[in-house]
Short mmCIF file of C-alpha atoms in Angstrom, two decimals:
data_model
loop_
_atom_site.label_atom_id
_atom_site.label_comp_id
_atom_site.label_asym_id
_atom_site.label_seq_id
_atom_site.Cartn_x
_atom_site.Cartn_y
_atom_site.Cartn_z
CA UNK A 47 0.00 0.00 0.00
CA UNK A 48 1.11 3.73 0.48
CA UNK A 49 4.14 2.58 2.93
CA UNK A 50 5.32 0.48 0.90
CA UNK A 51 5.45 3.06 -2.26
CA UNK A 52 6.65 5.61 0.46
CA UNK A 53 9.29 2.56 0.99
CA UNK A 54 10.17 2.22 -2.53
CA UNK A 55 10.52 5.69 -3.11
CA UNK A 56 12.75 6.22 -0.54
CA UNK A 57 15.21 3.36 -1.32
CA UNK A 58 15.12 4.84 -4.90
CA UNK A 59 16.06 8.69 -3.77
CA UNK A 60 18.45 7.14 -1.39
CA UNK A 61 20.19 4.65 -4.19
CA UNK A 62 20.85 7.62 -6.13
CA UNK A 63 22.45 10.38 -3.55
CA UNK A 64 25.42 10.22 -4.41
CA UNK A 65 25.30 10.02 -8.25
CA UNK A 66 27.33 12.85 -9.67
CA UNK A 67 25.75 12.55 -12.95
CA UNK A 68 22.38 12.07 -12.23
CA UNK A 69 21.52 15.59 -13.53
CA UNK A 70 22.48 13.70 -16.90
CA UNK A 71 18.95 12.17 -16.78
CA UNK A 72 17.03 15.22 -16.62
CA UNK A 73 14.49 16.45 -19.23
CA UNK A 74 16.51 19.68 -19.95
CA UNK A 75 13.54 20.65 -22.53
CA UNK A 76 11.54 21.54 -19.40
CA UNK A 77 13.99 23.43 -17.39
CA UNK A 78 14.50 27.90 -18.36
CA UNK A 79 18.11 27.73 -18.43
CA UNK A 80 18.15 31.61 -18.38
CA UNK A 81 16.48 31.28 -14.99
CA UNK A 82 18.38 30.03 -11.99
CA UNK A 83 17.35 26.63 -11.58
CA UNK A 84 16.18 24.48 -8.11
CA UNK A 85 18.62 22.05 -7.01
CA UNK A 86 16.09 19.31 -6.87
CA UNK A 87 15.73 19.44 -10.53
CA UNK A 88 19.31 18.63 -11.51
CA UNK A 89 19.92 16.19 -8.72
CA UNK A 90 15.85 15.17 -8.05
CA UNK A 91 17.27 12.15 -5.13
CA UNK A 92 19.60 14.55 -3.09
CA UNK A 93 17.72 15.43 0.56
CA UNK A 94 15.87 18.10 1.03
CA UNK A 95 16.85 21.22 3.01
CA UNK A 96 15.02 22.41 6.12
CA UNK A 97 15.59 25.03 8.62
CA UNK A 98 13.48 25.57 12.08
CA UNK A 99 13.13 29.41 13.13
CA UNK A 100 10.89 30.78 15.95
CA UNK A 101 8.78 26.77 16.56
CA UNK A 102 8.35 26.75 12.60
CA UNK A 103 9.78 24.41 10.01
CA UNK A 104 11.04 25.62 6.88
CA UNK A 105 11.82 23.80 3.47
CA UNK A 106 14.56 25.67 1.57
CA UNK A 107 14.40 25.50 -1.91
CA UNK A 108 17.82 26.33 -3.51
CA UNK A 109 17.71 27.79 -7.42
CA UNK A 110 21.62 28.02 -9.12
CA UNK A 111 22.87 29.52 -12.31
CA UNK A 112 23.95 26.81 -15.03
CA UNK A 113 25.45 29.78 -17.49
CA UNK A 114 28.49 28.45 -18.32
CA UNK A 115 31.44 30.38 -17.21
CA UNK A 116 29.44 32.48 -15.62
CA UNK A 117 31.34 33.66 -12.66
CA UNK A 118 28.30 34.23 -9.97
CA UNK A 119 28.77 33.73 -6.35
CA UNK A 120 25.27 33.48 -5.46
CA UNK A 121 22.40 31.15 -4.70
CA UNK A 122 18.80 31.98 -3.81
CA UNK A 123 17.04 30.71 -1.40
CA UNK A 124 13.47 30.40 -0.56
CA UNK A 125 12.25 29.42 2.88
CA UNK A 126 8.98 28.01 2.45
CA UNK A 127 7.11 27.35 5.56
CA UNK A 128 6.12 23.35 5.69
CA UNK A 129 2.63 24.16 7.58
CA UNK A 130 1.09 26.63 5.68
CA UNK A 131 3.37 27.10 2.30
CA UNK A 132 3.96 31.18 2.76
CA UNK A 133 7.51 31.38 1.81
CA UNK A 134 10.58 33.82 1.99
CA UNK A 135 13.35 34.72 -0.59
CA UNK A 136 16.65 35.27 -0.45
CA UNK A 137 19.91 36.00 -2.54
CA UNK A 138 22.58 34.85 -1.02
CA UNK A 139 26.65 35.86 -1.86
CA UNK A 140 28.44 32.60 -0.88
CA UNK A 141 31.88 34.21 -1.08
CA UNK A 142 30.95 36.48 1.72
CA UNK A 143 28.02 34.54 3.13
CA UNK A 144 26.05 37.85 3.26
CA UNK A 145 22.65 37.75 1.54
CA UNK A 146 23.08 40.02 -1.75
CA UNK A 147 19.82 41.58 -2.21
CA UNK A 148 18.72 44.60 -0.39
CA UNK A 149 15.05 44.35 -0.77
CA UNK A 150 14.65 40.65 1.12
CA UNK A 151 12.73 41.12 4.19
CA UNK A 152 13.57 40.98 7.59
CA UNK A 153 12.01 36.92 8.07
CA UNK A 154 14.07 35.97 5.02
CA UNK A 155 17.46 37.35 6.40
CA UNK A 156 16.36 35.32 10.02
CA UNK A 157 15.68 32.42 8.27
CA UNK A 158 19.12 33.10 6.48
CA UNK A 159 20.73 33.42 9.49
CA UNK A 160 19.04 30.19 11.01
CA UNK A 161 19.79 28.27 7.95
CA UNK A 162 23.45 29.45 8.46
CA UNK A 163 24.06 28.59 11.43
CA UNK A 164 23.52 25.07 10.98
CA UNK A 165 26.50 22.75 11.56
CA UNK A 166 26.64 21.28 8.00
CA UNK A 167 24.60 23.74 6.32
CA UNK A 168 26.79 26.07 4.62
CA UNK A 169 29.03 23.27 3.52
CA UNK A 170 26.17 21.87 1.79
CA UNK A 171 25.62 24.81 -0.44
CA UNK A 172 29.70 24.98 -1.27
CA UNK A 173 29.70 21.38 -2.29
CA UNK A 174 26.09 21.85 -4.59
CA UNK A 175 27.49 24.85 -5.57
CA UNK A 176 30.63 23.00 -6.94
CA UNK A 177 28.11 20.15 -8.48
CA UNK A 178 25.78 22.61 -10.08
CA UNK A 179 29.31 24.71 -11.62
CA UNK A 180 30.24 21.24 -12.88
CA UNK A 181 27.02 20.66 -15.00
CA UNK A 182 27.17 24.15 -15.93
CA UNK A 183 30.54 23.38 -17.68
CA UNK A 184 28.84 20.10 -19.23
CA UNK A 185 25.67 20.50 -19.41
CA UNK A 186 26.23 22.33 -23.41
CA UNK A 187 28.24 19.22 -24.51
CA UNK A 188 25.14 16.90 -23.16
CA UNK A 189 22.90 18.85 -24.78
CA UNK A 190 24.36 18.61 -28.48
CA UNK A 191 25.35 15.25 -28.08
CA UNK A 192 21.35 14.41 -27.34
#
């Protein structure tokens, strides 16, 4: 029944977690690659990201650049809020780990600061940071070879 597809599902996301070309299997006719792009559609079996702030918990969706060569610094993040789905945005500068975007409101920059403060949380977005530059350097190579 349902626990057992929850089962399934789970042993599929988790088989895959550390594939480092999984994003290789995406429809790329779906995704606007002149938007930044969520995480979770390159690498759809990586965890998601939460954050708790003030009782609440918080998804965080993170969207990346896959210009290549593009030399940006920044991810952004939205915070949306798992028990009612209002959400928060962010633009964060990972070389300075400052958000980068003046108008973001004063719950997105807590939630920033939350999110930061996690042990293992700003090392995750360095090391999808360097996954998401990596496809960004193949990804127009995949795409004429399809």
């Amino acid at each position: 029944g349902e626990v057992l597809e929850l089962l399934q599902d789970r042993y599929r996301r988790a088989r895959r977690q550390d594939d480092p070309d999984e994003w290789k299997e995406t429809d790329w006719s779906a995704v606007d690659l002149e938007a930044m792009v969520p995480f979770l559609e390159i690498f759809p079996s990586r965890w998601d990201l939460s954050v708790s702030l003030d009782g609440r918990k918080y998804w965080v969706v993170d969207f990346w650049c896959l210009t290549p060569g593009c030399p940006c610094t920044d991810v952004a993040l939205d915070f949306v809020a798992a028990d009612d789905d209002t959400s928060e945005h962010v633009v964060v500068d990972l070389e300075t780990g400052e958000p980068d975007e003046p108008e973001a409101s004063e719950a997105a920059q807590r939630l920033w600061a939350a999110f930061r403060g996690e042990p293992t949380a700003f090392a995750e977005l360095e090391a999808r940071r360097e996954a998401t530059r990596r496809v960004a350097r193949e990804l127009p190579a995949h795409l004429e070879s399809r």
